[in-house]
């Protein structure tokens, strides 16, 4: 059984968005060795996956319109606006109290938390797992920042970049490898 038009479109959008945001997260930490090469490879791979996602979306669009749901769109926008507000307010607050090195940790936690209410809106329960994993990456960055010389951004951003890239690739694989009856 092949993926439906709506499933292909959703997988393409997932790969596009998470590929772009994965590339952004890979760009946050400094690129000193030995991590620098991996960050560049992660960024380039993220861009490639985002491009493939865009092609999947365009192809699905050419095959016919996908029905939109105004309620779902509105819920998505409310969650996204809440995420931007919380991350922006928190980032400003951390900058004011001279703790800006923890901004990626805060933003990572907010990003992880925003996947939890998005899971039912996008009808993708695995987003909950991604959300928890992203929050754990932010927590790891916080602990690294408090307990060592490693910058919180290095741990948080590289971890979140890997998670988003992996999820984006998984979304594309799921539409290619569909099992009958699913």
mmCIF file of C-alpha atoms in Angstrom:
data_model
loop_
_atom_site.group_PDB
_atom_site.id
_atom_site.type_symbol
_atom_site.label_atom_id
_atom_site.label_comp_id
_atom_site.label_asym_id
_atom_site.label_seq_id
_atom_site.Cartn_x
_atom_site.Cartn_y
_atom_site.Cartn_z
ATOM 1 C CA UNK A 1 0.000 0.000 0.000
ATOM 2 C CA UNK A 2 1.396 3.365 -0.940
ATOM 3 C CA UNK A 3 1.179 6.482 1.154
ATOM 4 C CA UNK A 4 -1.815 8.707 0.467
ATOM 5 C CA UNK A 5 -1.437 12.141 -1.054
ATOM 6 C CA UNK A 6 -2.021 13.765 2.346
ATOM 7 C CA UNK A 7 0.537 11.463 4.011
ATOM 8 C CA UNK A 8 3.148 12.235 1.354
ATOM 9 C CA UNK A 9 2.488 15.959 1.698
ATOM 10 C CA UNK A 10 2.735 15.792 5.494
ATOM 11 C CA UNK A 11 5.968 13.770 5.330
ATOM 12 C CA UNK A 12 7.408 16.250 2.846
ATOM 13 C CA UNK A 13 6.479 19.186 5.082
ATOM 14 C CA UNK A 14 7.989 17.419 8.090
ATOM 15 C CA UNK A 15 11.240 16.797 6.224
ATOM 16 C CA UNK A 16 11.274 20.357 4.877
ATOM 17 C CA UNK A 17 10.640 22.091 8.202
ATOM 18 C CA UNK A 18 12.737 19.841 10.416
ATOM 19 C CA UNK A 19 15.535 19.789 7.834
ATOM 20 C CA UNK A 20 15.665 23.594 7.851
ATOM 21 C CA UNK A 21 15.503 23.799 11.639
ATOM 22 C CA UNK A 22 18.058 20.991 11.963
ATOM 23 C CA UNK A 23 20.440 23.025 9.787
ATOM 24 C CA UNK A 24 19.847 26.059 11.999
ATOM 25 C CA UNK A 25 20.575 24.078 15.178
ATOM 26 C CA UNK A 26 23.779 22.667 13.639
ATOM 27 C CA UNK A 27 24.826 26.285 13.002
ATOM 28 C CA UNK A 28 24.477 27.402 16.640
ATOM 29 C CA UNK A 29 27.589 25.954 18.339
ATOM 30 C CA UNK A 30 31.093 27.070 17.498
ATOM 31 C CA UNK A 31 32.755 24.889 14.930
ATOM 32 C CA UNK A 32 36.031 24.169 16.669
ATOM 33 C CA UNK A 33 37.445 20.684 16.149
ATOM 34 C CA UNK A 34 36.556 17.915 16.613
ATOM 35 C CA UNK A 35 32.856 18.794 16.422
ATOM 36 C CA UNK A 36 33.174 21.300 13.550
ATOM 37 C CA UNK A 37 33.318 18.749 10.734
ATOM 38 C CA UNK A 38 30.265 16.925 12.088
ATOM 39 C CA UNK A 39 28.332 20.191 12.352
ATOM 40 C CA UNK A 40 29.075 21.026 8.715
ATOM 41 C CA UNK A 41 28.095 17.528 7.568
ATOM 42 C CA UNK A 42 24.921 17.747 9.692
ATOM 43 C CA UNK A 43 24.050 21.143 8.198
ATOM 44 C CA UNK A 44 24.608 19.994 4.633
ATOM 45 C CA UNK A 45 22.645 16.793 5.190
ATOM 46 C CA UNK A 46 19.820 18.810 6.759
ATOM 47 C CA UNK A 47 19.685 21.100 3.726
ATOM 48 C CA UNK A 48 19.596 18.076 1.411
ATOM 49 C CA UNK A 49 16.766 16.464 3.410
ATOM 50 C CA UNK A 50 14.836 19.760 3.442
ATOM 51 C CA UNK A 51 15.235 19.958 -0.335
ATOM 52 C CA UNK A 52 13.925 16.419 -0.769
ATOM 53 C CA UNK A 53 11.012 17.313 1.512
ATOM 54 C CA UNK A 54 10.240 20.346 -0.657
ATOM 55 C CA UNK A 55 10.252 18.159 -3.782
ATOM 56 C CA UNK A 56 7.859 15.697 -2.113
ATOM 57 C CA UNK A 57 5.514 18.575 -1.224
ATOM 58 C CA UNK A 58 5.649 20.012 -4.755
ATOM 59 C CA UNK A 59 5.010 16.605 -6.289
ATOM 60 C CA UNK A 60 2.060 15.990 -3.968
ATOM 61 C CA UNK A 61 0.706 19.452 -4.817
ATOM 62 C CA UNK A 62 0.881 18.669 -8.537
ATOM 63 C CA UNK A 63 -1.061 15.444 -8.014
ATOM 64 C CA UNK A 64 -4.003 17.317 -6.590
ATOM 65 C CA UNK A 65 -5.109 19.567 -3.775
ATOM 66 C CA UNK A 66 -4.945 18.381 -0.195
ATOM 67 C CA UNK A 67 -7.938 19.319 1.894
ATOM 68 C CA UNK A 68 -7.086 21.865 4.604
ATOM 69 C CA UNK A 69 -8.712 22.014 8.006
ATOM 70 C CA UNK A 70 -9.156 25.565 9.362
ATOM 71 C CA UNK A 71 -9.406 24.344 12.974
ATOM 72 C CA UNK A 72 -6.153 22.388 12.669
ATOM 73 C CA UNK A 73 -4.418 25.339 11.014
ATOM 74 C CA UNK A 74 -5.604 27.663 13.785
ATOM 75 C CA UNK A 75 -4.425 25.292 16.538
ATOM 76 C CA UNK A 76 -1.052 24.958 14.846
ATOM 77 C CA UNK A 77 -0.661 28.732 14.657
ATOM 78 C CA UNK A 78 -1.651 29.193 18.323
ATOM 79 C CA UNK A 79 0.928 26.596 19.416
ATOM 80 C CA UNK A 80 3.578 28.146 17.177
ATOM 81 C CA UNK A 81 2.815 31.670 18.444
ATOM 82 C CA UNK A 82 3.023 30.446 22.040
ATOM 83 C CA UNK A 83 6.367 28.815 21.296
ATOM 84 C CA UNK A 84 7.757 32.016 19.763
ATOM 85 C CA UNK A 85 6.489 34.137 22.650
ATOM 86 C CA UNK A 86 7.907 31.835 25.339
ATOM 87 C CA UNK A 87 11.262 31.470 23.585
ATOM 88 C CA UNK A 88 11.533 35.188 22.847
ATOM 89 C CA UNK A 89 10.569 36.285 26.350
ATOM 90 C CA UNK A 90 12.898 33.727 27.927
ATOM 91 C CA UNK A 91 15.798 34.690 25.661
ATOM 92 C CA UNK A 92 15.389 38.370 26.502
ATOM 93 C CA UNK A 93 15.186 37.561 30.207
ATOM 94 C CA UNK A 94 18.354 35.441 30.085
ATOM 95 C CA UNK A 95 20.169 38.191 28.179
ATOM 96 C CA UNK A 96 19.073 40.816 30.734
ATOM 97 C CA UNK A 97 20.399 38.730 33.633
ATOM 98 C CA UNK A 98 23.663 38.079 31.743
ATOM 99 C CA UNK A 99 23.091 34.348 31.230
ATOM 100 C CA UNK A 100 22.835 34.408 27.438
ATOM 101 C CA UNK A 101 24.941 31.245 27.091
ATOM 102 C CA UNK A 102 21.823 29.382 28.292
ATOM 103 C CA UNK A 103 19.528 30.799 25.597
ATOM 104 C CA UNK A 104 19.932 27.681 23.380
ATOM 105 C CA UNK A 105 18.994 25.513 26.379
ATOM 106 C CA UNK A 106 15.819 27.499 26.991
ATOM 107 C CA UNK A 107 14.869 27.601 23.328
ATOM 108 C CA UNK A 108 15.574 23.876 23.016
ATOM 109 C CA UNK A 109 13.295 23.132 25.973
ATOM 110 C CA UNK A 110 10.537 25.307 24.498
ATOM 111 C CA UNK A 111 10.916 23.609 21.105
ATOM 112 C CA UNK A 112 10.727 20.195 22.750
ATOM 113 C CA UNK A 113 7.658 21.148 24.742
ATOM 114 C CA UNK A 114 5.890 22.537 21.675
ATOM 115 C CA UNK A 115 5.993 19.110 20.008
ATOM 116 C CA UNK A 116 3.766 17.680 22.752
ATOM 117 C CA UNK A 117 0.594 19.640 21.864
ATOM 118 C CA UNK A 118 1.487 19.444 18.155
ATOM 119 C CA UNK A 119 1.344 15.625 18.161
ATOM 120 C CA UNK A 120 -2.482 15.412 18.192
ATOM 121 C CA UNK A 121 -2.889 18.457 15.934
ATOM 122 C CA UNK A 122 -0.661 16.927 13.252
ATOM 123 C CA UNK A 123 -1.889 13.400 14.036
ATOM 124 C CA UNK A 124 1.678 12.221 14.605
ATOM 125 C CA UNK A 125 2.037 10.585 18.048
ATOM 126 C CA UNK A 126 5.780 10.075 17.505
ATOM 127 C CA UNK A 127 6.195 13.843 17.879
ATOM 128 C CA UNK A 128 5.758 13.273 21.629
ATOM 129 C CA UNK A 129 8.868 11.080 21.633
ATOM 130 C CA UNK A 130 10.739 13.718 19.626
ATOM 131 C CA UNK A 131 9.572 16.389 22.077
ATOM 132 C CA UNK A 132 10.829 14.469 25.099
ATOM 133 C CA UNK A 133 14.136 13.720 23.359
ATOM 134 C CA UNK A 134 14.616 17.407 22.474
ATOM 135 C CA UNK A 135 13.890 18.385 26.095
ATOM 136 C CA UNK A 136 16.482 15.833 27.242
ATOM 137 C CA UNK A 137 19.035 17.351 24.841
ATOM 138 C CA UNK A 138 18.312 20.757 26.382
ATOM 139 C CA UNK A 139 18.687 19.279 29.864
ATOM 140 C CA UNK A 140 22.009 17.699 28.860
ATOM 141 C CA UNK A 141 23.181 21.118 27.645
ATOM 142 C CA UNK A 142 22.128 22.704 30.930
ATOM 143 C CA UNK A 143 23.996 20.092 32.959
ATOM 144 C CA UNK A 144 27.079 20.388 30.743
ATOM 145 C CA UNK A 145 27.022 24.166 31.108
ATOM 146 C CA UNK A 146 26.712 24.028 34.889
ATOM 147 C CA UNK A 147 29.127 21.165 35.525
ATOM 148 C CA UNK A 148 31.904 21.588 32.949
ATOM 149 C CA UNK A 149 33.744 23.889 30.586
ATOM 150 C CA UNK A 150 31.591 22.761 27.668
ATOM 151 C CA UNK A 151 29.247 25.452 26.444
ATOM 152 C CA UNK A 152 25.550 24.630 26.798
ATOM 153 C CA UNK A 153 24.994 25.506 23.126
ATOM 154 C CA UNK A 154 27.476 22.895 21.974
ATOM 155 C CA UNK A 155 25.610 20.047 23.645
ATOM 156 C CA UNK A 156 22.061 21.342 23.213
ATOM 157 C CA UNK A 157 22.292 22.501 19.613
ATOM 158 C CA UNK A 158 24.221 19.548 18.230
ATOM 159 C CA UNK A 159 21.899 17.118 20.020
ATOM 160 C CA UNK A 160 18.752 18.839 18.781
ATOM 161 C CA UNK A 161 20.184 19.096 15.271
ATOM 162 C CA UNK A 162 20.740 15.331 15.199
ATOM 163 C CA UNK A 163 17.247 14.640 16.562
ATOM 164 C CA UNK A 164 15.486 16.908 14.054
ATOM 165 C CA UNK A 165 17.523 15.577 11.151
ATOM 166 C CA UNK A 166 16.835 11.995 12.185
ATOM 167 C CA UNK A 167 13.104 12.633 12.479
ATOM 168 C CA UNK A 168 13.047 14.379 9.088
ATOM 169 C CA UNK A 169 14.791 11.420 7.452
ATOM 170 C CA UNK A 170 12.404 9.056 9.225
ATOM 171 C CA UNK A 171 9.401 10.940 7.829
ATOM 172 C CA UNK A 172 10.705 10.429 4.296
ATOM 173 C CA UNK A 173 11.489 6.769 4.904
ATOM 174 C CA UNK A 174 7.991 6.111 6.286
ATOM 175 C CA UNK A 175 6.345 7.186 3.019
ATOM 176 C CA UNK A 176 8.658 4.991 0.968
ATOM 177 C CA UNK A 177 8.490 1.893 3.165
ATOM 178 C CA UNK A 178 4.765 1.528 3.790
ATOM 179 C CA UNK A 179 3.400 -1.757 5.040
ATOM 180 C CA UNK A 180 0.075 -3.030 3.706
ATOM 181 C CA UNK A 181 -2.822 -2.265 6.017
ATOM 182 C CA UNK A 182 -1.130 0.682 7.697
#
